[in-house]
Every structure is written in structure tokens, then in C-alpha cells.
Coordinates of C-alpha atoms in Angstrom, one line a residue:
M1 CA 30.4 -15.5 -17.5
D2 CA 28.1 -12.6 -18.6
T3 CA 27.9 -10.2 -15.9
K4 CA 25.7 -7.7 -17.4
I5 CA 23.2 -6.3 -15.3
N6 CA 19.7 -7.1 -16.9
Q7 CA 17.3 -4.2 -16.4
Y8 CA 14.2 -2.4 -18.1
S9 CA 14.7 1.1 -19.5
A10 CA 13.7 4.3 -17.3
A11 CA 10.9 4.3 -19.8
D12 CA 9.6 1.0 -19.4
L13 CA 10.2 1.1 -15.4
A14 CA 7.7 4.9 -16.1
I15 CA 5.0 2.3 -17.4
F16 CA 5.4 -0.3 -15.1
K17 CA 5.1 2.2 -11.7
A18 CA 2.2 3.6 -13.5
V19 CA 0.4 0.5 -13.6
V20 CA 1.6 -0.8 -10.2
E21 CA 0.4 2.3 -8.8
K22 CA -3.3 2.5 -10.7
E23 CA -3.1 -1.7 -9.2
L24 CA -2.4 -0.4 -5.3
A25 CA -5.4 2.3 -5.9
K26 CA -7.7 -0.5 -6.7
A27 CA -6.2 -3.0 -4.0
E28 CA -6.3 -0.1 -1.2
T29 CA -10.0 0.8 -2.2
R30 CA -10.9 -3.1 -2.1
F31 CA -9.5 -3.4 1.0
A32 CA -11.4 -0.4 2.5
Y33 CA -14.7 -1.6 1.4
L34 CA -14.0 -5.4 2.9
E35 CA -13.1 -3.8 6.1
T36 CA -16.0 -1.4 6.4
Q37 CA -18.3 -4.7 5.4
L38 CA -15.9 -6.7 8.4
K39 CA -17.0 -4.2 10.8
E40 CA -20.5 -3.7 9.7
G41 CA -20.9 -7.5 9.5
I42 CA -19.3 -8.0 13.7
E43 CA -21.6 -5.0 14.8
N44 CA -24.5 -6.4 13.3
K45 CA -24.1 -9.9 15.3
D46 CA -23.3 -7.8 18.2
D47 CA -26.6 -5.9 18.0
Q48 CA -28.4 -8.4 17.1
G49 CA -27.3 -11.0 19.6
E50 CA -28.1 -14.1 17.8
F51 CA -28.1 -14.6 14.4
M52 CA -31.2 -16.2 12.9
D53 CA -28.4 -18.5 11.1
E54 CA -25.6 -17.9 12.7
S55 CA -23.3 -20.5 10.1
S56 CA -24.1 -18.6 7.4
D57 CA -23.2 -15.0 9.1
S58 CA -19.9 -16.5 10.3
N59 CA -18.9 -18.2 6.9
D60 CA -19.6 -14.7 5.7
V61 CA -17.1 -13.2 7.8
E62 CA -14.9 -15.6 7.5
L63 CA -14.6 -15.2 4.2
L64 CA -14.6 -11.5 4.4
Q65 CA -11.6 -12.0 6.6
I66 CA -9.8 -14.5 3.8
L67 CA -10.5 -11.4 1.1
A68 CA -9.4 -8.8 3.3
T69 CA -6.1 -10.6 4.4
R70 CA -5.4 -11.8 0.7
Q71 CA -5.9 -7.6 0.0
V72 CA -3.7 -6.9 2.8
E73 CA -0.7 -9.5 1.1
N74 CA -1.6 -8.2 -2.6
I75 CA -1.0 -4.3 -1.1
G76 CA 2.6 -5.3 0.4
D77 CA 3.3 -7.1 -2.8
L78 CA 2.4 -4.0 -4.9
K79 CA 4.4 -1.6 -2.3
N80 CA 7.4 -3.9 -3.0
A81 CA 6.6 -4.1 -6.5
L82 CA 7.3 0.2 -6.6
K83 CA 10.4 -0.3 -4.0
R84 CA 11.8 -2.9 -6.8
I85 CA 11.0 0.1 -9.5
D86 CA 12.8 2.5 -7.8
N87 CA 16.0 0.4 -7.2
K88 CA 15.7 -0.8 -10.7
T89 CA 15.4 -3.9 -10.0
Y90 CA 11.9 -4.6 -11.6
G91 CA 11.1 -7.0 -13.7
V92 CA 14.4 -9.4 -13.3
C93 CA 13.4 -12.9 -12.7
V94 CA 14.8 -14.1 -9.1
I95 CA 15.8 -17.2 -10.4
T96 CA 17.0 -16.7 -13.7
G97 CA 18.3 -13.3 -13.4
Q98 CA 16.8 -12.5 -16.9
L99 CA 13.9 -10.0 -17.7
I100 CA 10.7 -10.8 -17.2
D101 CA 8.2 -10.4 -20.4
K102 CA 6.6 -7.3 -20.4
Q103 CA 3.6 -8.5 -21.0
R104 CA 3.6 -10.8 -18.0
L105 CA 4.7 -8.0 -15.8
L106 CA 1.3 -5.7 -17.1
V107 CA -1.0 -8.5 -16.4
V108 CA 0.6 -9.6 -13.0
P109 CA 2.8 -6.6 -12.0
T110 CA 3.9 -8.8 -8.8
T111 CA 5.4 -11.7 -10.5
L112 CA 8.9 -12.1 -9.5
K113 CA 9.5 -15.0 -11.7
S114 CA 9.5 -15.7 -15.9
I115 CA 7.2 -18.0 -17.2
K116 CA 10.3 -20.4 -18.0
A117 CA 11.4 -20.4 -14.2
R118 CA 7.5 -20.6 -12.5
T119 CA 6.9 -23.5 -15.1
A120 CA 10.2 -25.2 -14.5
G121 CA 8.9 -25.4 -10.5
K122 CA 11.8 -23.2 -9.5

């Protein structure tokens, strides 16, 4: 049985870290924007009393809440990716234990599974 630990080199991890940090900064900016939009939507509702089209405005606020929740999850995933980079476990498939393709990691930096594991439904 092969007990070799699969991990990316320090140089690769540095590249991944730069990508993840860039994505994290974008996600935090998006979240701040959504948070501002949510606050404005709620304040406008309070200031105006009844909306002309309350259903539409409620849907807008609900959509903003969903998008904000997704950004919070994305931020958490990106922060976890940074921890895995620091621990040198980033890019290792949680199912197969094999290295995830570099291109996949560059496109989806929060992925935990290789294409093989993902398509196998594991």
C-alpha cells in the first residue's frame, strides 16, 4: 500500500494562495455591496410604509438575502481553502486522496473533490 502523502509544492501552493486571496477579496466586496443593498431596501420599506408593489420589493429583499447568504458561505469556503493551503492539504481530494487537477483548482478554488470523485457521485 502506497503511504505517500500527496501534496502540491510550496510554489504551487503560493500560486493557489494568491488566487484564493483574490477571490476572497472579491467575495468580501460583493458581500459588502449586498449588505448595503439589503439595508437600503429595508430602510426604504420602513421610510415609505407601504410599498407601491410590496410583493416585488419583498422578492427583491429575499433575493438579496439569498445572495448574501451564498456570499457568506463562499467567504467561509475560501477561508477554509486558505487554512488548507497553510496546512499543505489544499488540492487533495477528500474522497480519493489524490491531487485535484491544477486547472480545476484555479477555476474552482474551493473545490474539495477531483473530477473523478465528483462524477462518481461520491
